[in-house]
Amino acid sequence: MHPTARLAVRSGLRFQSAATAGIARLSRFQPSTLPRVVVRYSSTGGSPQYEFIQVTEPRPGVGQITLNRPKALNALSTPLITELNSALSTFQSSPTTSVILLTGSEKAFAAGADIKEMAPLTFSHAYLTSFIESWSNLTTSLKKPLIAAVSGHALGGGCELALMADILYCTKTANFGQPEIKLGTIPGAGGSQRLTRAVGKAKAMELILTGKSFSGEEAERWGAAARAFGTYEELMEGSLKTAEVIAGYSKVAVQAAKEVVNKSQDLGLRDGVEFERRVFHALFGSEDQKIGMGAFAEKRKAEWKHQ
Ligand code: CO8
């Protein structure tokens, strides 16, 4: 979260103050029938703090970030990534947000890292400033589930960003790819690792060495996407429905479930199963486990306390 931002997220009449020194505030002015748009203003008055993303709360417990740099097909520039990280941290620390949905436009999720920004970079500058290292904040510090809803182009860094999500949904016609080889470089934000884990070495090697695109339909068939939808509208509705389902569960169980699944990517099977068992045991210490199992036995709906 922006270190000096103050957060007020509307959920009914609830507001939350986040840790900050107060240059920013959220305004809340959407009719209840529309997705709530969360706009942050500078204390000096005036312009919204976010230029390249939009932040909304379309359903209870669901925070949505929409990449919004249409003239450059949502190319991922450093200022855009800075805003994205700030919005993610804000949602991470908001008690009213359970799940985050990340999307772009119908035409482009993101057409890659900003080539024009990268073109003049030197090795020493990239190395000394740890260029793009902050991109991985997404995977290391975000504990809440992140769903990527991908339509249109998801190329290079855009494909990598989508692959960082916990659940990847797309349209059948989405255009994924790692075309960096055509620019004289290679994937730099995890593409060679996550795409390889998602689709296997044979396909990943072919895709990365040729720079060839693959469709959303293929992404689903190969296991990179959880689901491919027929239309953009179906994608967005389907993504929101899944987000709502997850937001309806115990936050404690959801965070633990995400943690154990992600561990499978880093640990061997024996250690992974051991880790899972330890977390499973730990959940007997949560109130929500008692609430969930008690509600099942008494044939009533669980009212989670998130404790
Ligand atoms: N960076 C900067 N600008 C872009 C990018 C990009 N990645 N993609 C598109 N744009 C801009 C275009 O320059 C154009 O701007 P302008 O109107 O000012 O000329 C505008 O967006 C519209 O683009 P097009 O006219 O090209 O639109 P088309 O519909 O004809 O084509 C394509 C769409 C096929 C997506 C085409 O724009 C394209 O090939 N884009 C580049 C895709 C690409 O190579 N992506 C990989 C980039 S490298 C990368 O991501 C490396 C990741 C490494 C780690 C992350 C580091 C930060």
Coordinates of C-alpha atoms and ligand atoms in Angstrom, one line a residue:
M1 CA 0.0 0.0 0.0
H2 CA 1.1 3.5 -0.6
P3 CA 2.8 4.4 2.6
T4 CA 0.9 7.7 2.9
A5 CA -2.4 6.7 1.7
R6 CA -5.6 6.7 3.7
L7 CA -8.2 4.2 2.8
A8 CA -11.9 4.3 3.1
V9 CA -13.6 1.4 1.4
R10 CA -17.3 1.4 1.3
S11 CA -19.0 -1.8 2.3
G12 CA -22.5 -0.8 3.5
L13 CA -21.6 2.0 5.9
R14 CA -18.3 0.6 7.0
F15 CA -15.1 2.6 6.6
Q16 CA -11.6 1.7 7.3
S17 CA -8.6 3.8 7.9
A18 CA -5.3 2.4 6.7
A19 CA -1.9 3.1 8.1
T20 CA -0.9 6.4 6.6
A21 CA 0.1 9.9 6.8
G22 CA -2.8 11.0 4.8
I23 CA -2.3 12.4 1.4
A24 CA -5.1 10.4 -0.1
R25 CA -8.7 9.6 0.5
L26 CA -11.3 7.5 -1.2
S27 CA -14.5 9.0 -2.3
R28 CA -17.7 6.9 -2.4
F29 CA -20.4 8.1 -4.6
Q30 CA -21.8 5.4 -6.8
P31 CA -25.4 4.4 -6.9
S32 CA -25.8 1.0 -5.3
T33 CA -26.9 -0.6 -8.5
L34 CA -23.5 0.2 -10.1
P35 CA -20.1 -1.2 -9.3
R36 CA -18.6 1.1 -6.7
V37 CA -15.7 3.0 -8.0
V38 CA -13.0 3.7 -5.5
V39 CA -11.2 6.9 -6.4
R40 CA -8.3 8.2 -4.4
Y41 CA -7.7 11.9 -4.3
S42 CA -4.6 13.8 -3.4
S43 CA -5.0 15.9 -0.3
T44 CA -3.8 18.9 -2.2
G45 CA -7.2 18.6 -3.8
G46 CA -8.2 17.4 -7.1
S47 CA -7.0 14.8 -9.4
P48 CA -7.5 11.1 -8.8
Q49 CA -4.3 9.3 -7.7
Y50 CA -4.6 6.5 -10.2
E51 CA -3.9 7.3 -13.8
F52 CA -3.4 3.9 -15.3
I53 CA -5.8 1.7 -13.4
Q54 CA -9.4 1.8 -12.1
V55 CA -10.3 0.4 -8.8
T56 CA -13.9 -0.7 -8.0
E57 CA -15.8 -3.0 -5.7
P58 CA -18.3 -4.7 -8.0
R59 CA -19.7 -7.2 -5.5
P60 CA -19.5 -7.6 -1.7
G61 CA -16.0 -8.7 -0.7
V62 CA -14.7 -8.4 -4.2
G63 CA -12.1 -5.7 -5.2
Q64 CA -11.5 -5.2 -8.9
I65 CA -8.5 -3.6 -10.5
T66 CA -8.9 -2.8 -14.2
L67 CA -5.7 -1.9 -16.2
N68 CA -6.6 1.3 -18.0
R69 CA -4.0 2.5 -20.4
P70 CA -6.0 2.0 -23.6
K71 CA -3.8 3.9 -26.0
A72 CA -0.9 1.6 -25.3
L73 CA -3.0 -1.6 -25.0
N74 CA -2.3 -1.6 -21.3
A75 CA 1.4 -1.9 -21.8
L76 CA 3.0 -2.3 -18.3
S77 CA 5.0 0.7 -17.6
T78 CA 6.8 1.4 -14.3
P79 CA 4.1 3.9 -13.2
L80 CA 1.3 1.4 -14.0
I81 CA 3.0 -1.3 -12.0
T82 CA 3.5 1.1 -9.1
E83 CA -0.2 1.9 -9.1
L84 CA -1.1 -1.8 -9.4
N85 CA 1.1 -2.7 -6.4
S86 CA -0.4 0.1 -4.4
A87 CA -4.0 -0.9 -5.2
L88 CA -3.2 -4.6 -4.4
S89 CA -1.7 -3.6 -1.0
T90 CA -4.7 -1.5 -0.3
F91 CA -7.1 -4.4 -1.0
Q92 CA -4.8 -6.8 0.9
S93 CA -5.1 -4.6 4.0
S94 CA -8.8 -3.9 3.6
P95 CA -11.0 -5.9 6.0
T96 CA -13.9 -5.7 3.6
T97 CA -12.1 -7.2 0.6
S98 CA -11.8 -11.0 0.4
V99 CA -10.9 -11.6 -3.2
I100 CA -9.3 -9.5 -5.9
L101 CA -10.1 -9.5 -9.6
L102 CA -7.5 -8.2 -12.0
T103 CA -8.6 -7.4 -15.6
G104 CA -8.0 -5.2 -18.6
S105 CA -10.2 -4.3 -21.5
E106 CA -12.0 -6.5 -24.0
K107 CA -9.2 -5.7 -26.4
A108 CA -6.2 -6.1 -24.2
F109 CA -5.4 -7.5 -20.8
A110 CA -1.8 -6.2 -21.3
A111 CA 0.3 -6.2 -24.5
G112 CA 3.5 -6.6 -22.5
A113 CA 6.0 -4.6 -20.6
D114 CA 6.4 -1.1 -22.1
I115 CA 8.8 -1.6 -24.9
K116 CA 9.4 2.1 -25.4
E117 CA 10.4 2.4 -21.7
M118 CA 12.7 -0.6 -21.9
A119 CA 14.3 0.2 -25.2
P120 CA 17.1 2.6 -23.9
L121 CA 17.8 0.6 -20.6
T122 CA 21.3 -0.5 -19.9
F123 CA 22.4 -3.6 -18.1
S124 CA 24.0 -1.6 -15.2
H125 CA 20.8 0.5 -14.8
A126 CA 18.5 -2.5 -14.8
Y127 CA 20.8 -4.5 -12.5
L128 CA 21.4 -1.7 -10.0
T129 CA 17.8 -0.6 -9.8
S130 CA 16.5 -4.2 -9.7
F131 CA 14.3 -3.4 -12.7
I132 CA 10.9 -5.3 -12.5
E133 CA 11.8 -6.9 -9.1
S134 CA 8.7 -5.1 -7.6
W135 CA 6.5 -7.1 -10.0
S136 CA 7.0 -10.1 -7.8
N137 CA 5.4 -8.3 -4.9
L138 CA 2.3 -9.7 -6.4
T139 CA 3.2 -13.2 -5.7
T140 CA 5.1 -12.8 -2.4
S141 CA 3.0 -10.4 -0.4
L142 CA -0.5 -10.9 -1.6
K143 CA -2.3 -13.4 0.7
K144 CA -5.8 -12.9 -0.7
P145 CA -6.8 -14.8 -3.8
L146 CA -6.2 -13.0 -7.1
I147 CA -8.3 -13.9 -10.2
A148 CA -7.1 -12.7 -13.6
A149 CA -9.8 -12.2 -16.2
V150 CA -8.0 -12.0 -19.5
S151 CA -9.5 -10.9 -22.8
G152 CA -7.6 -9.8 -25.9
H153 CA -3.8 -9.5 -25.8
A154 CA -1.8 -11.0 -22.9
L155 CA 1.7 -10.8 -24.3
G156 CA 5.1 -10.9 -22.7
G157 CA 4.8 -9.3 -19.3
G158 CA 1.0 -9.3 -19.8
C159 CA 1.1 -13.1 -20.1
E160 CA 3.4 -13.3 -17.1
L161 CA 1.1 -11.1 -15.0
A162 CA -1.9 -13.3 -15.9
L163 CA 0.2 -16.4 -14.9
M164 CA 0.9 -14.9 -11.5
A165 CA -2.8 -15.0 -10.6
D166 CA -4.2 -17.7 -8.4
I167 CA -7.0 -18.4 -10.9
L168 CA -6.7 -17.5 -14.6
Y169 CA -9.9 -17.1 -16.6
C170 CA -9.9 -15.9 -20.2
T171 CA -12.0 -15.7 -23.3
K172 CA -11.5 -18.5 -25.9
T173 CA -10.1 -15.9 -28.3
A174 CA -7.6 -14.3 -25.8
N175 CA -4.2 -13.9 -27.3
F176 CA -1.4 -15.2 -25.0
G177 CA 2.2 -15.4 -25.8
Q178 CA 5.8 -14.7 -24.8
P179 CA 7.1 -12.8 -27.9
E180 CA 10.2 -11.4 -26.2
I181 CA 12.5 -13.5 -28.5
K182 CA 11.3 -11.3 -31.4
L183 CA 12.6 -8.3 -29.5
G184 CA 16.0 -9.8 -28.9
T185 CA 15.3 -10.7 -25.3
I186 CA 13.7 -13.3 -23.1
P187 CA 10.7 -13.3 -20.6
G188 CA 11.8 -11.5 -17.5
A189 CA 8.9 -11.6 -15.0
G190 CA 8.6 -15.4 -14.5
G191 CA 7.3 -16.5 -17.9
S192 CA 10.0 -19.2 -18.5
Q193 CA 9.2 -20.6 -15.0
R194 CA 5.4 -20.3 -14.7
L195 CA 4.5 -21.1 -18.3
T196 CA 6.7 -24.2 -18.1
R197 CA 5.1 -25.3 -14.9
A198 CA 1.6 -24.6 -16.4
V199 CA 1.9 -26.3 -19.8
G200 CA 5.0 -28.5 -19.5
K201 CA 8.6 -28.0 -20.9
A202 CA 7.9 -29.2 -24.4
K203 CA 5.2 -26.6 -25.2
A204 CA 6.7 -23.8 -23.1
M205 CA 10.1 -24.3 -24.9
E206 CA 8.4 -24.2 -28.3
L207 CA 6.3 -21.1 -27.4
I208 CA 9.2 -19.1 -25.9
L209 CA 11.7 -20.0 -28.6
T210 CA 9.4 -19.2 -31.5
G211 CA 7.5 -16.3 -29.8
K212 CA 4.3 -17.9 -31.2
S213 CA 1.0 -16.9 -29.6
F214 CA -1.6 -19.3 -28.2
S215 CA -5.3 -18.8 -27.8
G216 CA -7.4 -18.8 -24.6
E217 CA -9.0 -22.0 -25.8
E218 CA -5.5 -23.6 -25.9
A219 CA -4.6 -22.1 -22.6
E220 CA -7.6 -23.9 -21.1
R221 CA -6.8 -27.1 -22.9
W222 CA -3.2 -27.1 -21.8
G223 CA -4.0 -26.3 -18.1
A224 CA -2.7 -22.7 -18.1
A225 CA -6.2 -21.3 -17.7
A226 CA -8.8 -22.7 -15.4
R227 CA -11.6 -21.8 -17.8
A228 CA -12.1 -20.1 -21.2
F229 CA -15.4 -18.4 -21.8
G230 CA -17.2 -17.8 -25.1
T231 CA -17.6 -14.0 -24.8
Y232 CA -16.1 -11.1 -22.9
E233 CA -19.4 -10.6 -21.0
E234 CA -19.4 -14.3 -19.9
L235 CA -15.8 -14.0 -18.8
M236 CA -16.5 -11.0 -16.6
E237 CA -19.7 -12.5 -15.1
G238 CA -18.1 -15.9 -14.6
S239 CA -15.0 -14.3 -12.9
L240 CA -17.2 -12.2 -10.6
K241 CA -19.3 -15.2 -9.7
T242 CA -16.2 -17.2 -8.8
A243 CA -14.9 -14.3 -6.8
E244 CA -18.2 -14.0 -4.9
V245 CA -18.2 -17.8 -4.1
I246 CA -14.7 -17.5 -2.6
A247 CA -15.7 -14.3 -0.8
G248 CA -18.5 -16.2 0.9
Y249 CA -16.1 -18.6 2.7
S250 CA -14.0 -18.2 5.9
K251 CA -11.1 -15.9 5.2
V252 CA -9.0 -18.0 7.4
A253 CA -9.7 -21.1 5.4
V254 CA -9.3 -19.3 2.1
Q255 CA -5.9 -17.9 3.0
A256 CA -4.7 -21.3 4.2
A257 CA -6.0 -23.0 1.1
K258 CA -4.1 -20.5 -1.2
E259 CA -1.0 -20.9 0.9
V260 CA -0.9 -24.7 0.7
V261 CA -1.7 -24.9 -3.0
N262 CA 1.1 -22.4 -3.7
K263 CA 3.6 -24.4 -1.6
S264 CA 3.1 -27.3 -4.1
Q265 CA 5.0 -25.1 -6.6
D266 CA 8.0 -24.8 -4.3
L267 CA 8.2 -28.1 -2.3
G268 CA 8.7 -31.7 -3.2
L269 CA 5.6 -34.0 -2.6
R270 CA 6.6 -35.4 0.7
D271 CA 7.4 -31.9 2.2
G272 CA 4.3 -30.4 0.6
V273 CA 2.0 -33.0 2.1
E274 CA 3.6 -32.6 5.5
F275 CA 3.2 -28.8 5.2
E276 CA -0.5 -29.2 4.2
R277 CA -1.1 -31.5 7.2
R278 CA 0.4 -29.0 9.6
V279 CA -1.8 -26.2 8.3
F280 CA -4.8 -28.6 8.3
H281 CA -4.1 -29.3 12.0
A282 CA -3.7 -25.6 12.7
L283 CA -7.2 -24.9 11.4
F284 CA -8.7 -26.9 14.3
G285 CA -7.6 -23.9 16.3
S286 CA -9.9 -21.6 14.3
E287 CA -13.4 -20.6 15.3
D288 CA -14.5 -20.9 11.7
Q289 CA -13.7 -24.6 11.6
K290 CA -16.1 -25.1 14.6
I291 CA -18.6 -22.9 12.9
G292 CA -18.4 -24.7 9.5
M293 CA -18.6 -28.2 10.9
G294 CA -21.2 -27.3 13.5
A295 CA -23.4 -25.7 10.8
F296 CA -23.1 -28.9 8.6
A297 CA -24.2 -31.1 11.5
E298 CA -27.1 -28.8 12.3
K299 CA -28.1 -28.4 8.7
R300 CA -27.8 -24.6 8.7
K301 CA -25.8 -22.0 6.9
A302 CA -22.4 -21.2 8.4
E303 CA -22.0 -17.6 9.6
W304 CA -18.3 -17.1 9.5
K305 CA -16.5 -15.0 12.0
H306 CA -13.2 -15.0 10.1
Q307 CA -11.4 -16.0 13.3
Ligands
CO8_1 N1 4.9 -1.5 -25.2 C1 4.7 -0.2 -25.5 N2 3.7 0.2 -26.4 C2 2.9 -0.8 -26.9 C3 3.1 -2.1 -26.6 C4 4.1 -2.5 -25.6 N3 4.3 -3.7 -25.2 N4 2.2 -2.9 -27.2 C5 1.4 -2.0 -27.9 N5 1.9 -0.7 -27.7 C6 1.4 0.5 -28.3 C7 1.8 0.6 -29.8 O1 3.1 1.1 -29.9 C8 0.7 1.6 -30.3 O2 1.0 2.9 -29.9 P1 1.0 4.1 -31.0 O3 -0.4 4.2 -31.4 O4 1.5 5.2 -30.2 O5 1.9 3.6 -32.1 C9 -0.5 1.1 -29.5 O6 -0.1 0.4 -28.4 C10 -1.4 0.2 -30.3 O7 -0.6 -0.9 -30.8 P2 -0.7 -1.4 -32.3 O8 -0.9 -0.2 -33.3 O9 0.6 -2.2 -32.5 O10 -2.0 -2.3 -32.3 P3 -2.3 -3.6 -33.2 O11 -3.7 -3.9 -32.8 O12 -1.9 -3.4 -34.6 O13 -1.3 -4.7 -32.6 C11 -0.2 -6.0 -30.9 C12 -1.5 -5.2 -31.3 C13 -0.1 -7.3 -31.7 C14 -0.4 -6.4 -29.4 C15 1.1 -5.2 -31.1 O14 0.8 -3.9 -30.4 C16 2.3 -5.8 -30.5 O15 2.9 -6.7 -31.0 N6 2.7 -5.3 -29.3 C17 3.9 -5.7 -28.6 C18 3.7 -7.1 -28.0 C19 5.0 -7.5 -27.3 O16 6.0 -7.7 -28.0 N7 5.0 -7.7 -26.0 C20 6.1 -8.1 -25.2 C21 6.9 -6.9 -24.7 S1 8.4 -7.4 -24.0 C22 7.9 -7.9 -22.4 O17 6.8 -7.9 -22.0 C23 9.1 -8.4 -21.6 C24 8.7 -8.7 -20.2 C25 9.9 -8.8 -19.4 C26 9.6 -8.5 -18.0 C27 8.9 -7.3 -17.7 C28 9.7 -6.1 -17.9 C29 9.1 -4.8 -17.5

